[in-house]
Short mmCIF file of C-alpha atoms in Angstrom, two decimals:
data_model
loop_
_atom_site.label_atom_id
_atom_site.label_comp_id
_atom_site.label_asym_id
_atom_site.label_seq_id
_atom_site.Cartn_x
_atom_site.Cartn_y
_atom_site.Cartn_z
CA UNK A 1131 16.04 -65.34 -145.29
CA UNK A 1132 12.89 -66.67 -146.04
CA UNK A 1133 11.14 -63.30 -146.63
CA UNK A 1134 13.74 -62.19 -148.56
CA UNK A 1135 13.49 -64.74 -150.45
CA UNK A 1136 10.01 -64.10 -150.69
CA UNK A 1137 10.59 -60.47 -151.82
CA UNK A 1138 12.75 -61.45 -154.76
CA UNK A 1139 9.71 -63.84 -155.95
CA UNK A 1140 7.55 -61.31 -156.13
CA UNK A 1141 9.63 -58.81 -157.61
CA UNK A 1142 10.05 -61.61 -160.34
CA UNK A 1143 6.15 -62.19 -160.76
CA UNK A 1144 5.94 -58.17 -161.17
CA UNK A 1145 8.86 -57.81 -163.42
CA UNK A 1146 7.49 -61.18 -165.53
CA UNK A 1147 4.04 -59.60 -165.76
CA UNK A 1148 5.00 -56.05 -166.75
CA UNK A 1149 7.69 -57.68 -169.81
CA UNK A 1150 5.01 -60.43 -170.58
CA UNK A 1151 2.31 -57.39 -171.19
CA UNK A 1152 4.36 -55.27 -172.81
CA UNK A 1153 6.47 -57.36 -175.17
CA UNK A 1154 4.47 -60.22 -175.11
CA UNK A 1155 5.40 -64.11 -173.99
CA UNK A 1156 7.97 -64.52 -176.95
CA UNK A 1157 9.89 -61.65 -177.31
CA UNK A 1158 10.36 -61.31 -173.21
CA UNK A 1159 13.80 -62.67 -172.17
CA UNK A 1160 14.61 -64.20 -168.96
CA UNK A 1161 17.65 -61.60 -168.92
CA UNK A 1162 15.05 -59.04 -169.04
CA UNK A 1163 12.93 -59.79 -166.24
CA UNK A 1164 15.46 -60.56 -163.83
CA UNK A 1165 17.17 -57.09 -165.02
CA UNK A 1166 13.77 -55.40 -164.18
CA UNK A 1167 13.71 -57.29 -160.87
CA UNK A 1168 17.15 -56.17 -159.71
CA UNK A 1169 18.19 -59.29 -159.46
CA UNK A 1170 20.87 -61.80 -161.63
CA UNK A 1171 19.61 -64.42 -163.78
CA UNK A 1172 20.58 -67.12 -161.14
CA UNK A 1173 18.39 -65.55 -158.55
CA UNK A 1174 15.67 -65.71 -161.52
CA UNK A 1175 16.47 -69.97 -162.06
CA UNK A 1176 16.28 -70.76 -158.27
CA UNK A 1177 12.76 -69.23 -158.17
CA UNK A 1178 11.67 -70.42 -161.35
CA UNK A 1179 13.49 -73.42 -163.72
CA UNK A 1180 11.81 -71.66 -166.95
CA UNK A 1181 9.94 -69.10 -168.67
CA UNK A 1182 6.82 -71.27 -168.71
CA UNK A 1183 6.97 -71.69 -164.94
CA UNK A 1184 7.31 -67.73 -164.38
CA UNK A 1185 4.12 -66.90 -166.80
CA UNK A 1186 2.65 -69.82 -164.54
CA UNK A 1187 3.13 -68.14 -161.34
CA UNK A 1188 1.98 -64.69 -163.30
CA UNK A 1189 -1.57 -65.89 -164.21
CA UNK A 1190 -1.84 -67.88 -160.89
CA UNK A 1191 -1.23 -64.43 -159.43
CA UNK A 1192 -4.04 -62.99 -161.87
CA UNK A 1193 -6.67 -65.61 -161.07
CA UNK A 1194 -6.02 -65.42 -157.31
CA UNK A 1195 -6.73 -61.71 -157.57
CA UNK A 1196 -9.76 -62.49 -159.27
CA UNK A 1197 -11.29 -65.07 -157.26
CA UNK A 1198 -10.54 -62.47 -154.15
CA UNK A 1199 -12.66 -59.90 -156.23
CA UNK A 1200 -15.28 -62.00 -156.71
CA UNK A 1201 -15.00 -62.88 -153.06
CA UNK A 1202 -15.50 -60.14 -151.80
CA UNK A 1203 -18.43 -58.61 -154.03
CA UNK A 1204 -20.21 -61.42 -153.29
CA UNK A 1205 -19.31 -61.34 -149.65
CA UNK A 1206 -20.99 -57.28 -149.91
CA UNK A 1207 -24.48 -58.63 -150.26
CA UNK A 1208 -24.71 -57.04 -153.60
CA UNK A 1209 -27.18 -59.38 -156.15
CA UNK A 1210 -25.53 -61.59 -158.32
CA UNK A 1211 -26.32 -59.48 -161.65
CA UNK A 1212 -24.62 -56.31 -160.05
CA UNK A 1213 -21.63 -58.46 -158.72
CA UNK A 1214 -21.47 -59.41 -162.30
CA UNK A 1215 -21.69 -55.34 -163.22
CA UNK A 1216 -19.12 -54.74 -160.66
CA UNK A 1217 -16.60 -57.71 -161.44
CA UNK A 1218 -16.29 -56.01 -164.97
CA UNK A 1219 -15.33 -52.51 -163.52
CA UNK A 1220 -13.12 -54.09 -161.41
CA UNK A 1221 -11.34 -55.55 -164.52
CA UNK A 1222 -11.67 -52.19 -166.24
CA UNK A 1223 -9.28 -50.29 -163.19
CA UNK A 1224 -7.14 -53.42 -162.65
CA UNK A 1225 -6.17 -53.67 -166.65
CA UNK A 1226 -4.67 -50.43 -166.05
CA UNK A 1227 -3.39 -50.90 -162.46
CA UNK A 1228 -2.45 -54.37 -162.03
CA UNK A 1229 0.32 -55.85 -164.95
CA UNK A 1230 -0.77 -59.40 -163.73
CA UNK A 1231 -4.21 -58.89 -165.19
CA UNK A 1232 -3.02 -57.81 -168.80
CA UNK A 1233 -0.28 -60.24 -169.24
CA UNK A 1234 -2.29 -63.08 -168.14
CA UNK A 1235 -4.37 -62.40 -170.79
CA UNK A 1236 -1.76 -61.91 -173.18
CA UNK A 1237 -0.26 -65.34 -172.08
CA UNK A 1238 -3.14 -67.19 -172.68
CA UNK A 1239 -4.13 -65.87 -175.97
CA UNK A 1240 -0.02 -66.56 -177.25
CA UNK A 1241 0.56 -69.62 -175.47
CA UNK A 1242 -2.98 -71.45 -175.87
CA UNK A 1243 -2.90 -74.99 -175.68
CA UNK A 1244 0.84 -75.16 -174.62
CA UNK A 1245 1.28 -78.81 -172.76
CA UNK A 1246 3.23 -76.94 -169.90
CA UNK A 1247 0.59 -74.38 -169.01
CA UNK A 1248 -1.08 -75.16 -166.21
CA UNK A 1249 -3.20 -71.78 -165.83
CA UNK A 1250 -5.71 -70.16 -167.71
CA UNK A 1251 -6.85 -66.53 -166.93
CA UNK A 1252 -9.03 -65.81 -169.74
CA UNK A 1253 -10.65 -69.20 -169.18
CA UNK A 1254 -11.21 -68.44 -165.29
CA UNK A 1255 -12.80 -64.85 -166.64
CA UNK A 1256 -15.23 -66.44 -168.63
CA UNK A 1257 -16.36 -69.06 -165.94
CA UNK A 1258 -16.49 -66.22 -163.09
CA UNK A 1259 -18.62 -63.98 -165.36
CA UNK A 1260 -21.03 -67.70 -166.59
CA UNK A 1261 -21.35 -68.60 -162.82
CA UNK A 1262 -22.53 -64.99 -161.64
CA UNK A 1263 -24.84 -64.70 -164.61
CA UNK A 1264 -26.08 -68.54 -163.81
CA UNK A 1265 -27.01 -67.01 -160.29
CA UNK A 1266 -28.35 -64.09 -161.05
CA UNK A 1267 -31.30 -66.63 -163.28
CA UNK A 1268 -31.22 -68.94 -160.44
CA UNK A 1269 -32.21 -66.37 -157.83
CA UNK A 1270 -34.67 -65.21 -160.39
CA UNK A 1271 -33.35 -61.56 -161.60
CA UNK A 1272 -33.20 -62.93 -164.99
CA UNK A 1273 -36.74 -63.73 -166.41
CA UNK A 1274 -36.08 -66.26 -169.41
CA UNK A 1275 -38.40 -68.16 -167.55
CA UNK A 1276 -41.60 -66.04 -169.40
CA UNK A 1277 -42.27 -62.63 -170.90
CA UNK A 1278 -39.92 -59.80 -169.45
CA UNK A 1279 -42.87 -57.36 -169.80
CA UNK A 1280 -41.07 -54.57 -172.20
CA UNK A 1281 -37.73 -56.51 -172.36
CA UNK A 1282 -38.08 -57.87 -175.58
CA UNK A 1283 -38.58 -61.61 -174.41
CA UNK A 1284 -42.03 -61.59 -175.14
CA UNK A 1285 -43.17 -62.64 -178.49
CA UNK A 1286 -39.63 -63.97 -178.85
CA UNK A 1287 -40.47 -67.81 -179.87
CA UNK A 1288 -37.70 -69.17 -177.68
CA UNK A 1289 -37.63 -71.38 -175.31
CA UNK A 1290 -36.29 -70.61 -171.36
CA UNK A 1291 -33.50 -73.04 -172.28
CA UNK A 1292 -33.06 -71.37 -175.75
CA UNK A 1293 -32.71 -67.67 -173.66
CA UNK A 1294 -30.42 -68.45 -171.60
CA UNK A 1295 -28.45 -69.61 -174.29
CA UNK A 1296 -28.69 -66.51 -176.17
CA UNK A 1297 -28.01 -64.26 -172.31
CA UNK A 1298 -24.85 -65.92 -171.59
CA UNK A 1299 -23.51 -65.76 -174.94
CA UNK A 1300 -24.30 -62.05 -175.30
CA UNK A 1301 -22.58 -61.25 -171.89
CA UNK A 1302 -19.58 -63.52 -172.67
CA UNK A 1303 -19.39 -61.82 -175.77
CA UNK A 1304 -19.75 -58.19 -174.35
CA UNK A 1305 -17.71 -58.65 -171.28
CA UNK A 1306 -14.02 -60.09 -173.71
CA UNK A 1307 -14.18 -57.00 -175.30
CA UNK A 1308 -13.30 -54.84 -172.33
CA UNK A 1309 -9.99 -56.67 -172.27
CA UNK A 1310 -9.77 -55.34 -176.22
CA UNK A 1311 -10.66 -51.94 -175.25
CA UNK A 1312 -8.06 -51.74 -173.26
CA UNK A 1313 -5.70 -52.74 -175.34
CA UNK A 1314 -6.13 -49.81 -177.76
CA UNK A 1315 -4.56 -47.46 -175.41
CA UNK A 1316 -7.62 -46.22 -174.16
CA UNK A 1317 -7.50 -44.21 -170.25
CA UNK A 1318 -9.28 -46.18 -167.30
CA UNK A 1319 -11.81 -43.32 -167.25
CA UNK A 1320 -12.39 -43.66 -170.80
CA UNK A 1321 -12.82 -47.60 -170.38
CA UNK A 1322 -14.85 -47.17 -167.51
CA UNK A 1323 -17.20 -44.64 -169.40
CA UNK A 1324 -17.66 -47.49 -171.77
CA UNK A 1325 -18.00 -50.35 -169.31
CA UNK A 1326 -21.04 -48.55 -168.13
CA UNK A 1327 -22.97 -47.67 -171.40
CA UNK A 1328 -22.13 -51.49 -172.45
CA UNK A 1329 -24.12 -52.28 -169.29
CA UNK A 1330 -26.68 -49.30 -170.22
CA UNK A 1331 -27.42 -51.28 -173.21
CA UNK A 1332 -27.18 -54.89 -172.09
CA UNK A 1333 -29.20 -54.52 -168.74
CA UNK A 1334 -32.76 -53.68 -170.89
CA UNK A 1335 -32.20 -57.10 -172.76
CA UNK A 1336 -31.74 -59.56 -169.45
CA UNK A 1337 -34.25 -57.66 -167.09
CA UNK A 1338 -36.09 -55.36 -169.28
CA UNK A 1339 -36.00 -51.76 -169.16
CA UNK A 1340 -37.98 -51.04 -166.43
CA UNK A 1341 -36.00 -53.01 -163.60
CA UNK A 1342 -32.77 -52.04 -165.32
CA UNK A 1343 -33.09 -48.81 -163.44
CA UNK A 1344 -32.31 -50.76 -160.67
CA UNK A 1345 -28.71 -51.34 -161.26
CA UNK A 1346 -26.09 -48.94 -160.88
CA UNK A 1347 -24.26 -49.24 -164.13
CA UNK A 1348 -21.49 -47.11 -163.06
CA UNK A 1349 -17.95 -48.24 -161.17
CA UNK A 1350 -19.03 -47.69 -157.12
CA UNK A 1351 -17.55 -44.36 -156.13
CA UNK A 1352 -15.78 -43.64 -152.47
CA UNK A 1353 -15.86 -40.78 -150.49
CA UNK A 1354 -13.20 -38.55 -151.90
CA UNK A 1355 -10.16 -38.07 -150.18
CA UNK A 1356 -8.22 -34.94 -150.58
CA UNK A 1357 -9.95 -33.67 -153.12
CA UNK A 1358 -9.07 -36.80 -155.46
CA UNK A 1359 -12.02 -38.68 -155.98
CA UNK A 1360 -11.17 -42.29 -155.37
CA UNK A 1361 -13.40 -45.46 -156.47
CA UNK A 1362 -13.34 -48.23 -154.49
CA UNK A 1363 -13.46 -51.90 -156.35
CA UNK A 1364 -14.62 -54.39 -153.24
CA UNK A 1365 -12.41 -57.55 -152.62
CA UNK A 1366 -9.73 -56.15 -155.70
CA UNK A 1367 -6.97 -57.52 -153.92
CA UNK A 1368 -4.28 -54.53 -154.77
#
């Protein structure tokens, strides 16, 4: 009974994350998600009293599969600047594979500053990519601490303090609009294309061009399988 009842909660996450992205937190009826769960809307209630509680459990679902990315790149003994590099392709594939990801964005950008929302995807995004970048300067691969050599730091008249500033709001910046990209129908190989030459360009302004060779800019490629070459996100959770 219990995993049943299990099963039916998850169908209901999927089914709420799927209408939220797609129709958005408004226009998504209760009657419609328990319709595309397969189940009636008393099933729906005894999981969940409201819609509020449902988009809850949706973007607890999306930042649990995020912190188990982030997990798990940092648990691969890449640096923290690539983990950073990698956390955004993983958010690039999952956009398109993973309906959790989407509509939690979508909730929090419609239902901002609602009293009953306890979650916050977009905010946990933002914090996961500020605490990888603040490790990446702590462990030294960011030098705002002097001249990066042909960077651009040099010459710059800022301050350390002042640079780091200006880093984390450029990455912030860079790394919200992948969620927009996606939006605008593009394909996952066409996002990931751009995921990588938004790195190509960013990578020469916090470690100067010539360490930003060092970084593969690219989504992390498996060994194909079948003749369908398959890319491997570490710690993606799906």
């Amino acid at each position: 009974m219990q995993e049943r009842s299990e099963r039916t909660r998850r169908r209901l996450v999927f089914a709420g994350a799927e209408l939220f992205h797609r129709s958005g937190y408004a226009n998504a009826t209760l009657g419609e998600i328990a319709g595309a769960a397969g189940v009636t809307k008393g099933a729906l209630y005894f999981h969940f009293a409201s819609k509020d509680e449902l988009a809850d459990a949706v973007q607890r679902r999306g930042c649990r599969l995020l912190r188990e990315a982030v997990r798990g790149l940092n648990e691969s003994g890449v640096s923290p600047l690539q983990a950073l590099i990698d956390a955004t392709h993983w958010l690039a594939r999952t956009l398109h594979e993973e309906p959790a990801i989407p509509a939690s964005f979508r909730i929090t950008k419609e239902c901002g500053g609602h009293p009953s929302a306890q979650q916050d995807f977009q905010g946990a995004w933002l914090a996961t990519v500020s605490d990888l970048l603040r490790m990446a300067r702590d462990t030294g691969e960011l030098p705002l601490g002097g001249p990066a050599g042909d960077g651009g730091a040099e010459g710059d008249g800022l301050s350390p303090a002042e640079r780091w500033e200006s880093a984390e709001a450029l990455v912030a910046a860079a790394v919200c609009g992948i969620e927009v990209l996606s939006g605008t129908g593009l394909s996952y190989g066409e996002l990931r294309r751009k995921v990588a030459a938004l790195w190509g360009l960013l990578l020469p302004s916090l470690v100067g061009r010539a360490c930003s060779g060092e970084y593969r800019t690219d989504a992390r490629e498996a060994p194909e399988n079948g003749g369908v070459c398959a890319y491997e996100f570490l710690g993606s959770g799906v």
